[in-house]
N, CA, C and O atoms as a DFTB+ gen file, in Angstrom:
656 C
 N C O
     1  1       0.774      -0.883       0.105
     2  2       0.097      -0.070      -0.148
     3  2       1.214       1.552      -0.201
     4  3       2.430       1.743      -0.197
     5  1       0.088       2.372      -0.244
     6  2       1.078       3.574      -0.757
     7  2       0.607       4.412       0.334
     8  3      -0.597       4.631       0.466
     9  1       1.204       4.742       0.875
    10  2       0.614       6.460       1.349
    11  2       0.056       7.510       0.730
    12  3       0.231       7.614      -0.484
    13  1      -0.704       8.469       1.416
    14  2      -1.842       9.183       0.965
    15  2      -0.647      10.568       0.586
    16  3      -0.790      11.160      -0.483
    17  1       0.320      10.920       1.411
    18  2       1.030      11.580       1.328
    19  2       2.253      11.433      -0.416
    20  3       2.626      12.356      -1.139
    21  1       2.564       9.836      -0.551
    22  2       3.627       9.091      -1.480
    23  2       2.467       9.571      -2.747
    24  3       2.967      10.069      -3.756
    25  1       0.989       9.425      -2.694
    26  2       0.103       9.246      -4.089
    27  2       0.199      10.575      -4.052
    28  3       0.793      10.821      -5.102
    29  1       0.029      11.426      -3.603
    30  2       0.216      13.376      -3.676
    31  2       1.252      14.096      -4.500
    32  3       1.300      14.787      -5.518
    33  1       2.351      13.432      -3.244
    34  2       3.624      13.528      -4.168
    35  2       3.518      12.953      -5.633
    36  3       3.297      13.673      -6.607
    37  1       3.631      12.089      -5.674
    38  2       3.448      10.962      -7.117
    39  2       2.886      12.366      -7.758
    40  3       3.657      13.242      -8.150
    41  1       1.662      12.466      -7.811
    42  2       0.265      12.746      -8.458
    43  2       1.003      14.358      -9.184
    44  3       0.897      14.791     -10.331
    45  1       1.646      14.869      -8.135
    46  2       2.462      16.791      -8.485
    47  2       3.246      15.812      -9.147
    48  3       2.859      15.660     -10.306
    49  1       4.520      14.858      -8.735
    50  2       5.462      15.172     -10.175
    51  2       4.757      14.455     -11.100
    52  3       5.668      13.762     -11.554
    53  1       3.657      14.097     -11.768
    54  2       3.193      13.365     -12.593
    55  2       2.626      14.860     -13.662
    56  3       2.797      15.113     -14.854
    57  1       2.026      15.482     -12.723
    58  2       1.789      16.690     -13.258
    59  2       2.948      18.254     -14.047
    60  3       2.865      19.145     -14.893
    61  1       4.080      17.600     -12.853
    62  2       4.778      19.002     -13.536
    63  2       5.798      17.790     -14.427
    64  3       7.000      18.046     -14.348
    65  1       5.592      17.065     -14.896
    66  2       6.214      16.659     -16.138
    67  2       6.874      17.517     -16.861
    68  3       7.777      16.715     -17.097
    69  1       7.118      18.205     -17.270
    70  2       6.806      18.701     -18.074
    71  2       8.924      19.702     -18.635
    72  3       9.831      19.942     -17.839
    73  1       8.915      19.954     -20.041
    74  2      10.572      20.484     -19.922
    75  2      10.284      21.649     -19.148
    76  3       9.143      22.112     -19.140
    77  1      11.500      22.321     -18.298
    78  2      11.768      23.042     -17.990
    79  2      10.747      23.089     -16.365
    80  3      10.770      24.161     -15.760
    81  1      10.180      22.293     -15.953
    82  2      10.130      22.781     -14.577
    83  2      11.066      21.362     -13.339
    84  3      10.773      20.855     -12.256
    85  1      11.893      21.267     -14.034
    86  2      13.171      20.939     -12.844
    87  2      13.235      21.387     -11.438
    88  3      13.508      20.682     -10.467
    89  1      13.034      22.280     -11.445
    90  2      12.942      22.969      -9.838
    91  2      11.132      22.488      -8.852
    92  3      10.732      22.462      -7.688
    93  1      10.836      22.333      -9.593
    94  2       9.453      21.288      -8.812
    95  2       9.561      20.008      -8.770
    96  3       8.855      19.373      -7.986
    97  1      10.298      19.491      -9.451
    98  2      10.958      17.941      -9.569
    99  2      11.877      18.133      -7.849
   100  3      11.595      17.669      -6.745
   101  1      12.730      18.795      -8.194
   102  2      13.776      18.623      -7.113
   103  2      12.662      19.199      -5.575
   104  3      12.992      18.626      -4.537
   105  1      11.805      19.930      -5.466
   106  2      11.057      20.124      -4.812
   107  2      10.113      18.769      -4.642
   108  3       9.677      18.424      -3.544
   109  1       9.919      18.224      -5.571
   110  2       9.194      16.799      -5.000
   111  2       9.887      15.578      -4.411
   112  3       9.319      14.626      -3.876
   113  1      11.045      15.724      -4.567
   114  2      11.915      14.884      -4.272
   115  2      12.102      14.925      -3.411
   116  3      11.968      13.937      -2.690
   117  1      12.756      16.733      -2.716
   118  2      12.728      16.711      -1.515
   119  2      11.669      16.378      -0.272
   120  3      11.791      15.677       0.733
   121  1      10.624      17.157      -0.765
   122  2       9.469      16.249       0.532
   123  2       8.908      15.345       0.153
   124  3       7.700      15.523      -0.005
   125  1       9.314      14.339      -0.086
   126  2       9.143      12.669      -0.632
   127  2       9.803      12.467      -0.006
   128  3       9.304      11.602       0.713
   129  1      11.872      12.914       0.691
   130  2      12.644      11.956       1.466
   131  2      12.722      12.450       2.458
   132  3      13.423      11.827       3.256
   133  1      11.926      14.132       3.119
   134  2      11.792      14.548       4.747
   135  2      10.456      13.908       5.231
   136  3      10.581      13.428       6.357
   137  1       9.008      13.744       4.606
   138  2       8.084      13.217       4.689
   139  2       7.656      11.608       4.584
   140  3       6.588      11.164       5.006
   141  1       8.852      10.710       3.846
   142  2       8.244       9.328       3.761
   143  2       9.102       8.538       4.918
   144  3      10.320       8.668       5.039
   145  1       8.439       7.857       5.596
   146  2       9.203       7.185       7.018
   147  2       8.900       5.602       6.586
   148  3       8.122       5.228       5.709
   149  1       9.344       5.165       7.047
   150  2       9.133       3.323       6.866
   151  2       7.931       3.473       8.173
   152  3       7.574       4.291       9.021
   153  1       7.649       2.295       7.759
   154  2       6.217       1.795       8.294
   155  2       6.294       1.508       9.126
   156  3       6.521       0.344       8.798
   157  1       6.342       1.460      10.781
   158  2       5.720       1.724      12.118
   159  2       5.183       0.414      12.184
   160  3       4.345       0.354      11.284
   161  1       5.250      -0.948      12.947
   162  2       4.436      -1.771      13.235
   163  2       3.919      -1.667      14.026
   164  3       2.820      -2.218      13.968
   165  1       4.237      -0.952      15.295
   166  2       3.922      -0.674      16.736
   167  2       3.531       0.532      16.664
   168  3       4.450       1.282      16.332
   169  1       1.999       1.324      16.930
   170  2       1.905       2.823      17.514
   171  2       1.189       3.147      18.479
   172  3      -0.018       2.913      18.410
   173  1       1.843       3.885      19.842
   174  2       2.074       3.904      20.564
   175  2       1.075       4.768      20.877
   176  3       0.762       5.438      19.894
   177  1       0.219       5.114      22.216
   178  2      -0.896       6.052      22.151
   179  2      -0.862       6.170      23.933
   180  3      -0.403       5.195      24.528
   181  1      -1.277       7.186      24.628
   182  2      -1.729       7.205      25.789
   183  2      -3.027       8.066      25.839
   184  3      -3.390       9.035      25.171
   185  1      -3.782       7.158      27.188
   186  2      -5.021       8.202      27.637
   187  2      -5.225       8.278      28.843
   188  3      -4.753       7.444      29.615
   189  1      -6.078       9.442      29.305
   190  2      -6.207       9.756      31.396
   191  2      -7.290       8.379      31.618
   192  3      -8.333       8.213      30.985
   193  1      -6.764       7.501      32.639
   194  2      -8.135       6.532      32.476
   195  2      -8.991       7.498      33.623
   196  3      -8.448       8.261      34.422
   197  1     -10.476       7.262      33.489
   198  2     -11.532       8.301      33.511
   199  2     -11.634       7.385      35.073
   200  3     -12.471       8.101      35.623
   201  1     -11.373       6.476      35.925
   202  2     -11.393       6.336      37.177
   203  2      -9.984       6.926      38.113
   204  3      -9.817       7.451      39.214
   205  1      -9.291       6.578      37.185
   206  2      -8.110       6.635      37.838
   207  2      -7.260       8.075      38.359
   208  3      -6.642       8.358      39.386
   209  1      -7.512       8.660      37.346
   210  2      -7.106       9.804      36.585
   211  2      -5.422       9.320      36.427
   212  3      -4.571      10.108      36.841
   213  1      -5.176       8.563      36.075
   214  2      -3.733       7.948      35.611
   215  2      -3.660       8.498      34.231
   216  3      -4.706       8.861      33.693
   217  1      -2.412       8.604      33.548
   218  2      -1.993       8.964      32.146
   219  2      -1.582       6.817      31.941
   220  3      -0.609       6.281      32.473
   221  1      -2.421       6.217      31.246
   222  2      -2.139       4.746      30.055
   223  2      -1.542       4.540      29.525
   224  3      -1.930       5.032      28.465
   225  1      -0.541       4.016      29.331
   226  2      -0.039       3.860      28.011
   227  2      -0.449       2.317      27.209
   228  3      -0.927       1.300      27.710
   229  1       0.015       2.655      25.526
   230  2      -1.262       1.334      24.997
   231  2      -0.255       1.344      23.602
   232  3       0.473       2.260      23.218
   233  1      -0.452       0.148      23.054
   234  2       0.104       0.043      22.001
   235  2      -0.396      -0.586      20.708
   236  3      -0.515      -1.812      20.700
   237  1      -0.620      -0.080      19.911
   238  2      -1.251      -1.373      18.388
   239  2      -0.671      -1.527      17.266
   240  3       0.358      -0.978      16.873
   241  1      -1.252      -2.190      16.799
   242  2      -1.049      -2.784      15.009
   243  2      -1.903      -3.315      14.213
   244  3      -2.890      -3.989      14.510
   245  1      -1.533      -3.019      13.222
   246  2      -3.152      -3.269      12.324
   247  2      -2.792      -4.406      11.193
   248  3      -1.665      -4.665      10.769
   249  1      -4.169      -5.086      10.769
   250  2      -4.185      -5.146      10.372
   251  2      -5.368      -5.310       9.017
   252  3      -5.717      -6.491       9.016
   253  1      -5.793      -4.854       8.349
   254  2      -7.155      -4.526       7.486
   255  2      -8.249      -4.344       8.633
   256  3      -7.790      -3.516       9.420
   257  1      -9.257      -4.689       8.969
   258  2     -10.187      -4.166      10.366
   259  2      -9.998      -4.682      11.328
   260  3     -10.882      -4.790      12.178
   261  1      -8.577      -5.235      11.507
   262  2      -8.470      -5.695      13.149
   263  2      -7.199      -4.984      13.325
   264  3      -6.309      -5.097      12.483
   265  1      -7.102      -4.454      14.091
   266  2      -6.128      -4.296      15.693
   267  2      -5.925      -5.071      16.840
   268  3      -6.777      -5.486      17.626
   269  1      -4.198      -5.292      16.862
   270  2      -4.159      -6.176      17.865
   271  2      -3.500      -5.045      19.184
   272  3      -2.321      -4.722      19.334
   273  1      -4.561      -4.663      19.922
   274  2      -4.309      -3.963      21.350
   275  2      -3.831      -4.371      22.310
   276  3      -4.545      -5.121      22.975
   277  1      -2.523      -4.094      22.786
   278  2      -2.071      -4.072      23.926
   279  2      -1.723      -3.223      24.571
   280  3      -0.922      -2.341      24.261
   281  1      -2.690      -3.479      26.298
   282  2      -2.476      -1.972      27.830
   283  2      -2.686      -2.855      28.771
   284  3      -2.404      -4.046      28.907
   285  1      -3.396      -1.826      29.592
   286  2      -3.255      -2.554      30.923
   287  2      -4.770      -2.730      31.376
   288  3      -5.534      -1.767      31.318
   289  1      -5.136      -3.806      31.768
   290  2      -7.012      -4.397      31.958
   291  2      -6.290      -4.699      33.182
   292  3      -5.121      -5.084      33.163
   293  1      -7.373      -4.429      34.896
   294  2      -6.935      -4.662      35.808
   295  2      -5.541      -4.939      36.775
   296  3      -5.362      -5.663      37.754
   297  1      -4.668      -4.033      36.040
   298  2      -3.296      -3.884      36.341
   299  2      -2.402      -5.202      35.997
   300  3      -1.621      -5.906      36.636
   301  1      -2.866      -5.183      34.776
   302  2      -1.415      -6.458      34.246
   303  2      -1.806      -5.985      32.434
   304  3      -2.996      -5.864      32.145
   305  1      -0.853      -5.776      31.457
   306  2      -0.540      -5.935      30.397
   307  2      -1.695      -6.897      29.901
   308  3      -1.839      -7.968      30.490
   309  1      -2.413      -6.609      28.984
   310  2      -2.539      -7.673      27.959
   311  2      -3.193      -7.569      26.877
   312  3      -4.025      -6.671      26.751
   313  1      -2.894      -8.647      25.690
   314  2      -3.561      -8.065      24.398
   315  2      -4.732      -8.763      23.880
   316  3      -5.066      -9.940      24.009
   317  1      -5.425      -7.546      23.111
   318  2      -6.887      -8.242      22.613
   319  2      -6.859      -7.587      21.222
   320  3      -6.336      -6.528      20.877
   321  1      -7.713      -8.694      20.354
   322  2      -8.194      -8.154      19.037
   323  2      -9.115      -7.355      19.218
   324  3     -10.026      -7.584      20.014
   325  1      -9.009      -6.013      18.328
   326  2     -10.313      -5.364      18.266
   327  2     -10.609      -5.071      16.756
   328  3      -9.775      -4.960      15.858
   329  1     -11.812      -4.982      16.676
   330  2     -12.686      -4.590      15.378
   331  2     -13.221      -3.590      14.549
   332  3     -14.384      -3.399      14.903
   333  1     -12.971      -3.006      13.792
   334  2     -13.734      -1.673      13.268
   335  2     -15.825      -2.080      13.534
   336  3     -16.476      -1.083      13.848
   337  1     -16.394      -3.031      13.435
   338  2     -17.640      -3.915      13.625
   339  2     -17.609      -5.130      14.389
   340  3     -16.723      -5.978      14.503
   341  1     -18.971      -5.025      14.980
   342  2     -19.130      -6.238      15.617
   343  2     -18.955      -7.453      14.309
   344  3     -19.235      -7.236      13.130
   345  1     -18.379      -8.860      14.914
   346  2     -18.014      -9.957      13.928
   347  2     -18.568     -10.941      14.537
   348  3     -18.284     -12.048      14.079
   349  1     -19.416     -10.904      15.610
   350  2     -20.201     -11.868      16.201
   351  2     -20.493     -11.612      17.782
   352  3     -20.206     -10.578      18.384
   353  1     -21.349     -13.177      18.526
   354  2     -21.342     -12.906      20.025
   355  2     -21.012     -14.083      20.637
   356  3     -21.136     -15.095      19.946
   357  1     -20.414     -14.271      22.364
   358  2     -20.381     -15.136      22.726
   359  2     -18.965     -15.985      22.061
   360  3     -18.095     -15.260      21.579
   361  1     -18.800     -17.096      22.042
   362  2     -17.287     -17.655      21.864
   363  2     -17.150     -17.748      20.196
   364  3     -18.082     -17.920      19.411
   365  1     -15.769     -17.591      19.881
   366  2     -15.881     -17.487      18.538
   367  2     -14.072     -18.917      18.099
   368  3     -12.869     -18.722      18.279
   369  1     -14.602     -19.786      17.696
   370  2     -13.305     -20.240      17.004
   371  2     -11.798     -19.759      15.997
   372  3     -11.720     -19.250      14.879
   373  1     -11.040     -20.069      16.701
   374  2     -10.115     -19.719      16.015
   375  2      -9.156     -20.456      15.992
   376  3      -9.096     -21.576      16.499
   377  1      -7.623     -19.418      14.908
   378  2      -6.395     -20.859      15.351
   379  2      -5.316     -19.410      15.224
   380  3      -5.473     -18.263      14.806
   381  1      -4.610     -19.889      15.599
   382  2      -3.229     -18.352      15.527
   383  2      -2.334     -19.016      15.972
   384  3      -2.368     -19.979      16.738
   385  1      -1.077     -18.238      15.240
   386  2       0.198     -18.670      15.302
   387  2       1.322     -17.652      15.521
   388  3       1.380     -16.550      14.974
   389  1       2.234     -18.172      16.415
   390  2       3.294     -17.015      16.153
   391  2       4.572     -17.093      15.372
   392  3       5.427     -17.130      16.258
   393  1       5.064     -17.130      14.448
   394  2       6.563     -16.842      13.986
   395  2       6.247     -18.198      13.307
   396  3       5.104     -18.643      13.206
   397  1       7.197     -18.723      12.918
   398  2       6.913     -20.627      12.657
   399  2       6.563     -21.459      13.513
   400  3       6.739     -22.668      13.357
   401  1       6.081     -21.003      14.425
   402  2       5.735     -22.287      15.320
   403  2       3.930     -22.980      15.301
   404  3       3.141     -22.705      14.397
   405  1       3.595     -23.864      16.465
   406  2       2.956     -24.370      15.933
   407  2       1.342     -23.363      15.815
   408  3       1.029     -22.224      16.160
   409  1       0.763     -24.286      15.272
   410  2      -0.804     -23.542      15.081
   411  2      -1.473     -24.139      16.134
   412  3      -1.483     -25.338      16.412
   413  1      -2.186     -22.980      16.857
   414  2      -2.814     -23.252      17.429
   415  2      -4.302     -22.670      17.727
   416  3      -4.762     -21.543      17.907
   417  1      -4.681     -23.620      17.701
   418  2      -6.694     -23.563      17.779
   419  2      -6.715     -23.242      18.857
   420  3      -5.784     -23.298      19.660
   421  1      -8.283     -22.681      19.106
   422  2      -9.197     -22.987      20.895
   423  2     -10.120     -21.579      19.684
   424  3     -10.091     -20.878      18.673
   425  1     -10.993     -22.143      21.204
   426  2     -12.282     -20.875      21.420
   427  2     -12.085     -19.842      22.244
   428  3     -11.965     -20.129      23.435
   429  1     -11.989     -18.226      21.796
   430  2     -11.725     -17.206      22.063
   431  2     -13.094     -16.230      22.313
   432  3     -13.785     -16.311      21.297
   433  1     -13.795     -15.227      23.442
   434  2     -14.834     -14.462      24.789
   435  2     -14.765     -13.253      23.030
   436  3     -13.758     -13.081      22.345
   437  1     -15.885     -12.767      22.825
   438  2     -15.962     -11.762      22.370
   439  2     -16.652     -11.104      23.635
   440  3     -17.082     -11.616      24.668
   441  1     -16.612      -9.858      23.218
   442  2     -17.205      -8.574      24.462
   443  2     -18.278      -8.271      23.971
   444  3     -18.346      -8.343      22.744
   445  1     -19.315      -7.892      24.623
   446  2     -21.028      -8.245      24.495
   447  2     -21.343      -7.086      22.851
   448  3     -22.034      -7.313      21.858
   449  1     -20.529      -5.941      23.199
   450  2     -20.833      -5.516      21.747
   451  2     -19.970      -6.154      20.436
   452  3     -19.947      -5.448      19.428
   453  1     -19.273      -7.430      20.399
   454  2     -18.827      -8.017      19.389
   455  2     -17.858      -7.500      18.327
   456  3     -17.703      -7.722      17.126
   457  1     -17.116      -6.524      19.475
   458  2     -15.957      -5.709      18.713
   459  2     -14.856      -6.152      18.977
   460  3     -14.026      -6.297      18.080
   461  1     -14.521      -6.549      20.588
   462  2     -13.365      -6.869      21.540
   463  2     -13.463      -8.759      21.054
   464  3     -14.405      -9.516      20.819
   465  1     -12.066      -8.906      21.078
   466  2     -12.049     -10.947      21.130
   467  2     -10.647     -10.997      21.858
   468  3      -9.532     -10.546      21.595
   469  1     -11.197     -11.751      22.904
   470  2     -10.032     -12.263      24.121
   471  2      -9.429     -13.771      23.486
   472  3      -9.939     -14.889      23.548
   473  1      -8.637     -13.495      23.100
   474  2      -7.627     -14.934      22.709
   475  2      -7.198     -15.648      23.885
   476  3      -7.510     -16.803      24.175
   477  1      -6.205     -14.602      24.760
   478  2      -5.432     -15.003      25.932
   479  2      -5.840     -14.378      27.281
   480  3      -5.396     -13.718      28.220
   481  1      -6.900     -14.955      26.838
   482  2      -7.613     -14.957      28.587
   483  2      -7.247     -15.370      29.994
   484  3      -7.516     -14.861      31.082
   485  1      -6.237     -16.930      29.498
   486  2      -5.439     -17.403      31.353
   487  2      -3.844     -17.515      30.491
   488  3      -2.834     -17.482      31.195
   489  1      -3.750     -17.598      29.533
   490  2      -1.898     -17.584      29.066
   491  2      -1.098     -15.881      28.652
   492  3      -0.139     -15.602      27.934
   493  1      -1.979     -15.066      29.448
   494  2      -1.694     -13.379      28.303
   495  2      -0.923     -13.210      28.593
   496  3      -0.461     -12.914      27.492
   497  1       0.035     -13.064      29.363
   498  2       1.835     -13.579      29.955
   499  2       2.698     -14.234      28.932
   500  3       3.748     -13.909      28.378
   501  1       2.058     -15.065      28.879
   502  2       3.069     -16.521      27.443
   503  2       2.827     -15.642      26.321
   504  3       3.947     -15.411      25.865
   505  1       1.737     -14.868      25.453
   506  2       1.518     -14.583      24.748
   507  2       2.028     -13.033      24.345
   508  3       2.347     -12.478      23.294
   509  1       1.919     -12.604      25.883
   510  2       3.084     -10.712      25.953
   511  2       4.607     -11.515      25.607
   512  3       5.158     -11.084      24.594
   513  1       5.072     -12.230      26.078
   514  2       6.000     -12.870      25.593
   515  2       6.566     -13.250      24.242
   516  3       7.743     -13.250      23.881
   517  1       5.383     -13.600      23.522
   518  2       5.711     -13.947      22.300
   519  2       5.717     -12.578      21.287
   520  3       6.387     -12.372      20.275
   521  1       4.740     -11.756      21.940
   522  2       4.870     -10.684      21.237
   523  2       5.809      -9.672      20.856
   524  3       6.010      -9.213      19.732
   525  1       6.728      -9.191      22.681
   526  2       7.889      -9.150      22.354
   527  2       8.658      -9.413      21.673
   528  3       9.407      -8.721      20.983
   529  1       8.558     -10.390      21.788
   530  2      10.131     -11.114      20.630
   531  2       9.593     -11.799      19.434
   532  3      10.445     -12.431      18.810
   533  1       7.937     -11.844      18.779
   534  2       7.928     -12.633      17.947
   535  2       8.532     -11.232      16.538
   536  3       9.276     -10.297      16.835
   537  1       8.008     -11.453      15.210
   538  2       7.795     -10.758      14.549
   539  2       6.404     -11.212      13.802
   540  3       5.628     -10.357      14.229
   541  1       6.017     -11.642      13.364
   542  2       4.583     -12.273      12.638
   543  2       3.748     -13.148      13.749
   544  3       4.240     -14.039      14.441
   545  1       2.406     -12.717      13.775
   546  2       1.428     -13.139      14.276
   547  2       0.542     -13.389      13.402
   548  3       0.515     -12.545      12.507
   549  1      -0.794     -14.884      13.227
   550  2      -1.195     -14.751      12.207
   551  2      -2.278     -15.436      13.105
   552  3      -2.060     -16.201      14.044
   553  1      -3.914     -14.861      12.467
   554  2      -5.181     -15.446      13.123
   555  2      -5.644     -15.556      12.322
   556  3      -5.517     -14.826      11.340
   557  1      -6.487     -16.668      12.429
   558  2      -7.703     -16.812      11.600
   559  2      -8.798     -17.312      12.122
   560  3      -8.871     -18.313      12.835
   561  1      -9.940     -16.397      11.660
   562  2     -11.233     -16.425      12.540
   563  2     -12.004     -17.750      11.794
   564  3     -12.312     -17.830      10.605
   565  1     -12.174     -18.553      12.643
   566  2     -13.086     -20.393      11.891
   567  2     -12.489     -20.515      10.610
   568  3     -12.895     -21.525      10.035
   569  1     -11.616     -19.808       9.911
   570  2     -11.176     -20.333       8.238
   571  2     -12.423     -18.867       7.449
   572  3     -12.313     -18.591       6.254
   573  1     -12.909     -18.526       7.865
   574  2     -13.867     -17.203       7.780
   575  2     -12.277     -15.916       7.181
   576  3     -11.945     -15.830       5.998
   577  1     -11.769     -15.327       8.018
   578  2     -11.308     -13.910       7.712
   579  2      -9.791     -14.419       8.583
   580  3      -9.736     -15.247       9.492
   581  1      -8.529     -13.566       7.925
   582  2      -7.132     -14.359       7.854
   583  2      -6.546     -12.709       8.182
   584  3      -6.724     -11.760       7.419
   585  1      -5.831     -12.653       9.476
   586  2      -5.367     -11.886       9.982
   587  2      -4.031     -12.139       9.737
   588  3      -3.580     -13.238      10.057
   589  1      -3.096     -11.041       9.059
   590  2      -1.287     -11.940       9.805
   591  2      -0.864     -10.228       9.986
   592  3      -0.938      -9.386       9.092
   593  1      -0.446     -10.023      11.283
   594  2       0.145      -9.100      11.783
   595  2       2.129      -8.779      11.742
   596  3       2.830      -9.643      12.268
   597  1       2.549      -8.018      11.349
   598  2       3.964      -8.317      10.855
   599  2       4.335      -7.054      11.966
   600  3       4.262      -5.845      11.748
   601  1       4.859      -7.916      13.529
   602  2       5.314      -7.307      14.385
   603  2       6.451      -6.505      14.720
   604  3       6.566      -5.800      15.722
   605  1       7.130      -6.639      13.969
   606  2       8.969      -5.681      13.645
   607  2       8.845      -5.061      12.439
   608  3       9.909      -4.779      11.888
   609  1       7.613      -4.709      11.757
   610  2       7.997      -4.168      10.794
   611  2       8.614      -2.478      10.949
   612  3       7.964      -1.558      11.448
   613  1      10.209      -2.351      10.308
   614  2      10.270      -0.674      10.259
   615  2      10.587      -0.429      11.155
   616  3      10.426       0.700      11.616
   617  1      11.567      -2.026      12.199
   618  2      12.359      -2.320      12.664
   619  2      11.764      -1.768      14.148
   620  3      12.581      -1.636      15.059
   621  1      10.650      -1.517      14.339
   622  2      10.257      -1.327      15.856
   623  2       9.645      -1.951      16.638
   624  3       8.520      -2.116      16.166
   625  1       9.767      -2.595      17.978
   626  2       9.103      -3.454      18.715
   627  2       8.399      -3.098      19.286
   628  3       8.252      -1.876      19.239
   629  1       7.283      -4.073      20.412
   630  2       6.572      -3.706      20.750
   631  2       6.783      -3.038      22.219
   632  3       7.001      -3.961      23.004
   633  1       6.802      -1.659      22.951
   634  2       7.306      -0.717      23.751
   635  2       6.569      -1.509      24.796
   636  3       5.490      -2.101      24.847
   637  1       7.856      -1.224      25.835
   638  2       7.715      -1.479      27.242
   639  2       5.974      -1.002      27.593
   640  3       5.360      -0.698      26.570
   641  1       5.362      -0.938      28.582
   642  2       3.627      -1.296      29.166
   643  2       3.709      -1.301      30.405
   644  3       3.720      -2.445      30.858
   645  1       3.767      -0.569      31.093
   646  2       3.459      -0.449      32.996
   647  2       2.096      -0.011      33.298
   648  3       1.469       0.867      32.705
   649  1       1.678      -0.781      34.368
   650  2       0.214      -0.458      34.360
   651  2       0.697      -0.267      35.699
   652  3       1.388      -1.156      36.196
   653  1       0.443       0.710      36.312
   654  2       0.045       1.527      37.668
   655  2      -0.583       1.138      38.514
   656  3      -0.815       1.852      39.489
């Protein structure tokens, strides 16, 4: 996928691809060099917890309609798969695989609104260890949808997240 900045710069480049516009081409190349960054897997954010008034940190990585979210829940760092729309309710069958490890089938619990999928309820510490050291996570939802998360794209690993 190309970023929006790249496509705009390319359109400008093509628009000014006429003899005598050497300066504009140099400007576009400089703009691309300054504005283009390598893709980063983990995006880090913060929010103020409304109950405790503490600033909480979280990290996300996205693949299509799914976002892998890592943040604090009940005093511990936990991963959850979030969707931009409901995907069902109750429990859902899935398989996941870290790097070249084994394919792990299991049932996972969906939130009441059907948008959050809790895959690692009982073994979140093990999942977090894989997320910190792994390069790739693939999740298949009952064969109906496949998500492939590049955990090390751009050379940025999962940041340390501390729960207050």
